[in-house]
Backbone as numpy.savetxt, mean C-alpha at the origin, in Angstrom:
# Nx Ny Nz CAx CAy CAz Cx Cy Cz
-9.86 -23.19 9.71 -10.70 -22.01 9.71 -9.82 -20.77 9.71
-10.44 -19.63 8.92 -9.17 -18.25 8.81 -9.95 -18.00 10.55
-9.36 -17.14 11.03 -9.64 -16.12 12.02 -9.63 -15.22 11.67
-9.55 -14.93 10.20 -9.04 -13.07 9.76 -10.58 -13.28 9.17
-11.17 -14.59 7.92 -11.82 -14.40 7.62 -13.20 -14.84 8.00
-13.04 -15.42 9.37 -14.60 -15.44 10.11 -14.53 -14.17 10.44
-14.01 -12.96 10.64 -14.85 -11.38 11.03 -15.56 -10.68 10.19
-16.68 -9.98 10.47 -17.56 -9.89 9.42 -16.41 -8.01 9.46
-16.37 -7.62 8.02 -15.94 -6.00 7.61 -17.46 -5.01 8.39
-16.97 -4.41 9.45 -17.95 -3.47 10.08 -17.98 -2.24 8.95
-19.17 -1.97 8.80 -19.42 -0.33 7.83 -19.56 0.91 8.52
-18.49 1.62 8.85 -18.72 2.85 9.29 -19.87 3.86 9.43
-20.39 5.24 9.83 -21.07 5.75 9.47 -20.70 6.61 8.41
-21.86 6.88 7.12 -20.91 7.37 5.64 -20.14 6.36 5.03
-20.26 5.05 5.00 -19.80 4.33 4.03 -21.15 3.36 3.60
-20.99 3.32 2.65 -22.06 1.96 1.98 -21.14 0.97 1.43
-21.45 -0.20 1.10 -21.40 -1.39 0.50 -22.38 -2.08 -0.14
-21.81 -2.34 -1.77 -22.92 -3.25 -2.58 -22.38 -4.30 -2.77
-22.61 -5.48 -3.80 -22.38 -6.47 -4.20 -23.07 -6.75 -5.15
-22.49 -7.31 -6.63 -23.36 -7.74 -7.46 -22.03 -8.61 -8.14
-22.66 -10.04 -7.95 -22.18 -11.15 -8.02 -20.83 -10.90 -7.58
-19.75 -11.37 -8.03 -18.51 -11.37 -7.04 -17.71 -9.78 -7.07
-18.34 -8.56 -7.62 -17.91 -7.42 -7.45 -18.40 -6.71 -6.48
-17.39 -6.08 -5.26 -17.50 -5.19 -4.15 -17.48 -4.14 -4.17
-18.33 -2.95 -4.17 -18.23 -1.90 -4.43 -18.38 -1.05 -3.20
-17.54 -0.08 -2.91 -17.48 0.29 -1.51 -17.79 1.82 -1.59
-18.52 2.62 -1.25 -18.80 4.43 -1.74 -18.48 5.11 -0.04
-17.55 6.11 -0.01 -17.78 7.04 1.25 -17.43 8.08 1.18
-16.79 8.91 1.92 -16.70 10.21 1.65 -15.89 10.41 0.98
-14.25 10.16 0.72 -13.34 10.34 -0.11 -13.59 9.80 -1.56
-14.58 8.71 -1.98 -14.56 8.21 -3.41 -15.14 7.15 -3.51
-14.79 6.27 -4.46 -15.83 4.71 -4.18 -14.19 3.92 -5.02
-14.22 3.09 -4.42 -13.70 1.64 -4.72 -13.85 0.68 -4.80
-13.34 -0.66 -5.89 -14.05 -1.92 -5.97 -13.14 -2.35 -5.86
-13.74 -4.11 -5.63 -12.85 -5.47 -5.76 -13.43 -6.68 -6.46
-13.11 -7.47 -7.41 -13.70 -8.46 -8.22 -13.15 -9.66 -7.51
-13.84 -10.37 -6.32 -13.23 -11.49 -5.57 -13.23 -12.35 -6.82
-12.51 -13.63 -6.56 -12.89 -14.99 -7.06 -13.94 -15.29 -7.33
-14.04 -16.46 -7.55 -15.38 -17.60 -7.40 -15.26 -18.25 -6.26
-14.25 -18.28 -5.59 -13.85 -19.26 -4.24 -14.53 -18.89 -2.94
-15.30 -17.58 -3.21 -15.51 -17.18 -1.67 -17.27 -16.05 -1.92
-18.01 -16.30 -1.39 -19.21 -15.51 -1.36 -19.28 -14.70 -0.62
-19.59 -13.09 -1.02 -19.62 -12.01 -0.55 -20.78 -11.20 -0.14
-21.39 -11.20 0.99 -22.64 -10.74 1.61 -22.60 -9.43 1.95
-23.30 -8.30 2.11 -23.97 -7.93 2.67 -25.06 -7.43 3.63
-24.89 -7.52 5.03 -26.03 -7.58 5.80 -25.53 -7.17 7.47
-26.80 -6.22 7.98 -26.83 -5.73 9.06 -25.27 -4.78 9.39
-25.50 -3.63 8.25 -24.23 -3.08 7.81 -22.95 -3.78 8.41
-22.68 -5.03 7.72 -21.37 -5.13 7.74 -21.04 -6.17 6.53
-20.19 -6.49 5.98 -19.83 -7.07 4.88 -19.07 -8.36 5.36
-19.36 -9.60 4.92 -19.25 -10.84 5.66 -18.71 -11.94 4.32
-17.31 -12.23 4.14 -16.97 -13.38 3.38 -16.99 -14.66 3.79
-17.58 -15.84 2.88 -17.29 -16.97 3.39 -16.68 -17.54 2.06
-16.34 -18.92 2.38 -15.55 -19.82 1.38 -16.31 -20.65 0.54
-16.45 -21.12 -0.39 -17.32 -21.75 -1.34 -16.09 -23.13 -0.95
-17.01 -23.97 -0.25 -16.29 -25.60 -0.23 -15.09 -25.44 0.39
-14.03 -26.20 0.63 -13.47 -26.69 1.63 -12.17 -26.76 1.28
-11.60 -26.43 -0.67 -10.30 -26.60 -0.93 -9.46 -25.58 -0.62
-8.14 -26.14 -0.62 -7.00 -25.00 -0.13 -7.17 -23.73 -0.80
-7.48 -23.51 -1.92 -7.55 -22.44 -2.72 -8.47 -21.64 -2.01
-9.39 -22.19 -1.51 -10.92 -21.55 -1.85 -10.53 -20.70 0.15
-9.85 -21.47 1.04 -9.78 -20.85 2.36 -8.64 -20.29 2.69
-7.55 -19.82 1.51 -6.67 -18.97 0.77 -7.27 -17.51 0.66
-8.36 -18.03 -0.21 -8.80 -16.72 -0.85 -9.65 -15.74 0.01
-10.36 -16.91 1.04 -11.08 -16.06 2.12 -10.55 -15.12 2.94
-9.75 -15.53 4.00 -8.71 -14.69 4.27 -8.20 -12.91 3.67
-7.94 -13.45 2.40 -6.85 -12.54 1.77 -8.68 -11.46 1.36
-9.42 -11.95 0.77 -10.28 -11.07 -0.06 -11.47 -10.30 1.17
-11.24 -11.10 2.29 -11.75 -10.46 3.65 -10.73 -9.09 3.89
-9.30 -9.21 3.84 -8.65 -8.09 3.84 -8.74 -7.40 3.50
-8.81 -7.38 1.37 -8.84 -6.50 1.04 -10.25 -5.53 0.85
-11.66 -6.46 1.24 -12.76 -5.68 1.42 -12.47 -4.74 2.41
-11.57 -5.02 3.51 -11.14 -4.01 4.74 -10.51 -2.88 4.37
-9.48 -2.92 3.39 -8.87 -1.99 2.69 -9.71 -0.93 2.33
-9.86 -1.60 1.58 -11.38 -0.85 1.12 -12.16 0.00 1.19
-12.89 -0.66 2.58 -13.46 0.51 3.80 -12.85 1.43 4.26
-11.82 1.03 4.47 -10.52 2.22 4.82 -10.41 3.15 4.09
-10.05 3.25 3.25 -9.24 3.63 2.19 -10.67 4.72 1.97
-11.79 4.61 1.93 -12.93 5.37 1.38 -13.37 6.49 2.32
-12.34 5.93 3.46 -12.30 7.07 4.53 -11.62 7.93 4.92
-10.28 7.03 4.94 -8.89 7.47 5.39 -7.84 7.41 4.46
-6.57 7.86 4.42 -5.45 7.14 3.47 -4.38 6.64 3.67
-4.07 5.73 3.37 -2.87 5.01 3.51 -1.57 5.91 3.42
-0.69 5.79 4.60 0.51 6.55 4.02 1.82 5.58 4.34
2.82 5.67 3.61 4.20 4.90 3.76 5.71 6.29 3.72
6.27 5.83 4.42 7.11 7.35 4.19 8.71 6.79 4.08
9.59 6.79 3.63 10.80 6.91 2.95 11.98 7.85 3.83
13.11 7.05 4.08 14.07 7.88 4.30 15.28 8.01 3.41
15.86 9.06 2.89 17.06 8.60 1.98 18.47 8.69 2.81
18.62 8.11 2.37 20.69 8.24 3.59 21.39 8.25 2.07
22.44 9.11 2.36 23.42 9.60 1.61 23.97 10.53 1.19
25.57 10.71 1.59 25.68 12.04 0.89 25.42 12.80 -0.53
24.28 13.78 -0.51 24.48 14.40 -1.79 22.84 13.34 -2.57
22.37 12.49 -1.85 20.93 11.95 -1.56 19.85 13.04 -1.42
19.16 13.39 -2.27 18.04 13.90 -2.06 17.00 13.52 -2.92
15.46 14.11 -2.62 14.27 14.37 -3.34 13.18 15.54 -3.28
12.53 16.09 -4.27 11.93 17.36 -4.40 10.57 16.64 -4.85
9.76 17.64 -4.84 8.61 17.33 -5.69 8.57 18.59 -6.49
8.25 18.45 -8.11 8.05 19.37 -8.88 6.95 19.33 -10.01
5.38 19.98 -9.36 4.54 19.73 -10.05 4.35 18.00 -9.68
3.56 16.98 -11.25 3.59 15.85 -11.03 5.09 14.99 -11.04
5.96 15.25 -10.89 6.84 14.64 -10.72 8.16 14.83 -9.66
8.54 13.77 -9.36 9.15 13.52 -8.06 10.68 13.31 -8.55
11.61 14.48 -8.21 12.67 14.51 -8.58 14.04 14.16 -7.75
14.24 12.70 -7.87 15.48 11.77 -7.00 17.25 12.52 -7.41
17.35 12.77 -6.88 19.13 12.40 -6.96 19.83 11.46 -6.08
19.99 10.60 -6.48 20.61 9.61 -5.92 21.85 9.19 -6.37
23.07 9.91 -6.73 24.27 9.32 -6.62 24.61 8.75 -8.55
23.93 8.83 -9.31 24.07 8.58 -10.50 24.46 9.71 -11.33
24.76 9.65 -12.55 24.87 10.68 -13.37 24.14 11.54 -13.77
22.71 10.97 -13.68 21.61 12.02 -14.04 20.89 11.92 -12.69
19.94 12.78 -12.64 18.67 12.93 -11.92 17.73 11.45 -12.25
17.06 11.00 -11.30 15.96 10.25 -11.45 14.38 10.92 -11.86
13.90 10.98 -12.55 12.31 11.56 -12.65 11.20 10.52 -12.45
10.65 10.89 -11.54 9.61 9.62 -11.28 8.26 10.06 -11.31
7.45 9.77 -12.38 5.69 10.52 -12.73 5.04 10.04 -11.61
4.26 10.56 -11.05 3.54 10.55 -9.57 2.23 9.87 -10.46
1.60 8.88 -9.97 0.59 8.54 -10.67 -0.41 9.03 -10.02
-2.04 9.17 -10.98 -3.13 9.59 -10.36 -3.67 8.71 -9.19
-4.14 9.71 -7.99 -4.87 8.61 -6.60 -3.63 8.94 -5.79
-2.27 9.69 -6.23 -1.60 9.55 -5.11 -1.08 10.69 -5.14
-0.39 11.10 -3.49 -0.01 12.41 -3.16 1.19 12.35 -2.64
2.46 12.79 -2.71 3.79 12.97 -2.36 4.26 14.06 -2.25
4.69 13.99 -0.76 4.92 15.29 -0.23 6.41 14.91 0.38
7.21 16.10 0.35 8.72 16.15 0.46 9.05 17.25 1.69
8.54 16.77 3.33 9.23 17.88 4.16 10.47 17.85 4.02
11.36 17.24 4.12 12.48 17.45 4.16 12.93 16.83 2.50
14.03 17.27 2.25 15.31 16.56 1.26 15.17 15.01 1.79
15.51 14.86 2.05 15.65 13.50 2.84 14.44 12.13 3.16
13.50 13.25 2.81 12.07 12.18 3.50 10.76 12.74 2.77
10.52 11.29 2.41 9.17 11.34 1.13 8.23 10.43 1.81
6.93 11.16 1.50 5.55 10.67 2.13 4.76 10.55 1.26
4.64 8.93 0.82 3.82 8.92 -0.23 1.94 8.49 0.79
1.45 9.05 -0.03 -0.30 9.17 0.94 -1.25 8.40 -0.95
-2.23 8.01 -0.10 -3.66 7.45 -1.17 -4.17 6.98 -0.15
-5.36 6.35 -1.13 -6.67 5.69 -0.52 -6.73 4.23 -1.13
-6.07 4.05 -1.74 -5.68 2.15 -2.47 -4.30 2.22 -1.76
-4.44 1.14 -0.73 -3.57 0.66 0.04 -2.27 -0.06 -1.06
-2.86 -1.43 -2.22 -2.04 -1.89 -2.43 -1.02 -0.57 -3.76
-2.05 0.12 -4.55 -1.02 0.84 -5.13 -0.14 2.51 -4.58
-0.49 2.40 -2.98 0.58 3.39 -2.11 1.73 2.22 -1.81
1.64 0.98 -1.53 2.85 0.50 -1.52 3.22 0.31 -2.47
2.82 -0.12 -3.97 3.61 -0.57 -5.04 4.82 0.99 -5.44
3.78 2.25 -5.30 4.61 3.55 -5.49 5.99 3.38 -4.82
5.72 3.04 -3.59 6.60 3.31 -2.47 8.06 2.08 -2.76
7.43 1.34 -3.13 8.69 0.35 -3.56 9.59 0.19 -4.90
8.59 1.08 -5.43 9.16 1.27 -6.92 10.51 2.40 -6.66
9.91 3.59 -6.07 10.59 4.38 -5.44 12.14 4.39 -4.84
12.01 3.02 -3.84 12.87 2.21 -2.77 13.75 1.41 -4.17
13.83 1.03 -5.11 14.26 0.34 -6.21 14.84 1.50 -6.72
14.78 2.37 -6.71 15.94 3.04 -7.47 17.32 3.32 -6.70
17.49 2.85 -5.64 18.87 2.98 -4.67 18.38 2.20 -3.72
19.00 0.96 -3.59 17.66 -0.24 -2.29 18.82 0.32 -1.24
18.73 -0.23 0.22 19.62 0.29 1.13 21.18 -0.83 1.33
22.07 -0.37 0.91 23.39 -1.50 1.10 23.86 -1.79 2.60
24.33 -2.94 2.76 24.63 -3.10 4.19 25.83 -2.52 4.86
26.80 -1.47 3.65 28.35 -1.38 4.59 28.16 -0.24 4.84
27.36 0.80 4.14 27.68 1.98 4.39 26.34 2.52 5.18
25.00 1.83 4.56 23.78 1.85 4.58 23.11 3.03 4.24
23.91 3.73 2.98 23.45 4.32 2.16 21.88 3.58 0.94
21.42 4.77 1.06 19.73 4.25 0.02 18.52 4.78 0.68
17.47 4.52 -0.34 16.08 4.38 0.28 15.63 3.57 1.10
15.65 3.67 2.06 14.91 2.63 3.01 13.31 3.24 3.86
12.84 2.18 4.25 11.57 2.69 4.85 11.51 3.21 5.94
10.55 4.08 6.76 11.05 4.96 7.57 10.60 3.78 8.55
11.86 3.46 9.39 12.02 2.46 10.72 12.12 1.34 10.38
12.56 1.44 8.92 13.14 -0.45 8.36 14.79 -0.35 9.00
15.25 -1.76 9.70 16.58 -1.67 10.08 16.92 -2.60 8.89
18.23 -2.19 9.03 18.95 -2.74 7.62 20.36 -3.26 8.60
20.85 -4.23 7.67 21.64 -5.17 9.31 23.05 -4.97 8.29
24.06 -3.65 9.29 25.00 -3.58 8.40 26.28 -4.79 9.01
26.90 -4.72 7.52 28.25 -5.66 7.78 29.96 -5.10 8.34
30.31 -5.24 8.67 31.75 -5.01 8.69 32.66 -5.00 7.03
33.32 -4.27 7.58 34.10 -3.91 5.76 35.27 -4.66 5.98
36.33 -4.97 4.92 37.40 -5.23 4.58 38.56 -5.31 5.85
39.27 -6.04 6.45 40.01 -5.45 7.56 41.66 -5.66 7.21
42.28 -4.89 7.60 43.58 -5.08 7.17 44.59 -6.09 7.61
């Protein structure tokens, strides 16, 4: 049995939830968002709260419950609130700006990095040093955020790079004479 996915998704006040056949459609104050579950898992509606179960008994099918119980949670969230992930850069001569839609890296290469900010998301630069990427779709504020983290990942000797803000990175000892 999941334990994530026996909880039924509670509906806030100002959010609705529909369903028509395996598409979730979620409306609240910030926007509306969907999800197209499987076939593996049946998606209810009732006594405002949104309730997945598993269609039969195979591994797939109490896989999917779980995971598509989550992301109906997302969901709800997300139609309320927004997801944020935030970035630290280490390095000398390491920075980032925001200019207009695009997010301008220097990281140690010959050129500048330019990175197009996609629509649904907001990136904000208090410092040189530290980028706050914000949305309301949970999974594409992290995909931003890692795409981001991929253009300089964090190395272990110097522990220069993008890393996440309060990711430890386990440095090594260098060369000894």
């Amino acid at each position: 049995m999941s334990r994530i996915g026996k909880k039924p998704v509670e509906l806030p006040s100002g959010v609705s939830a529909s369903v028509s056949g395996q598409v979730v459609e979620v409306k609240g104050p910030k926007g509306t968002q969907t999800f197209t579950a499987t076939d593996d898992v049946t998606i209810t509606v009732e006594d405002n709260a949104v309730t997945v179960a598993p269609r039969g008994k195979s591994k797939r099918a109490r896989q999917q419950w779980g995971m598509s119980r989550t992301v109906v949670a997302n969901l709800v969230h997300g139609v309320q609130n927004t997801f944020k992930k935030e970035l630290e850069i280490h390095g000398v001569g390491y920075r980032a700006a925001v200019q207009g839609k695009v997010l301008k890296l220097n990281l140690g290469y010959s050129h500048d990095v330019d990175f197009a900010i996609p629509d649904g998301i907001s990136i904000v630069c208090a410092k040189p040093t530290e980028v706050a990427i914000e949305g309301h779709d949970k999974q594409q504020v992290g995909e931003v955020a890692a795409k981001i983290r991929d253009w300089r990942r964090p190395e272990p000797y110097k522990g220069k790079g993008i890393r996440y803000k309060g990711e430890f990175i386990f440095r090594k000892e260098g060369k000894k004479k």
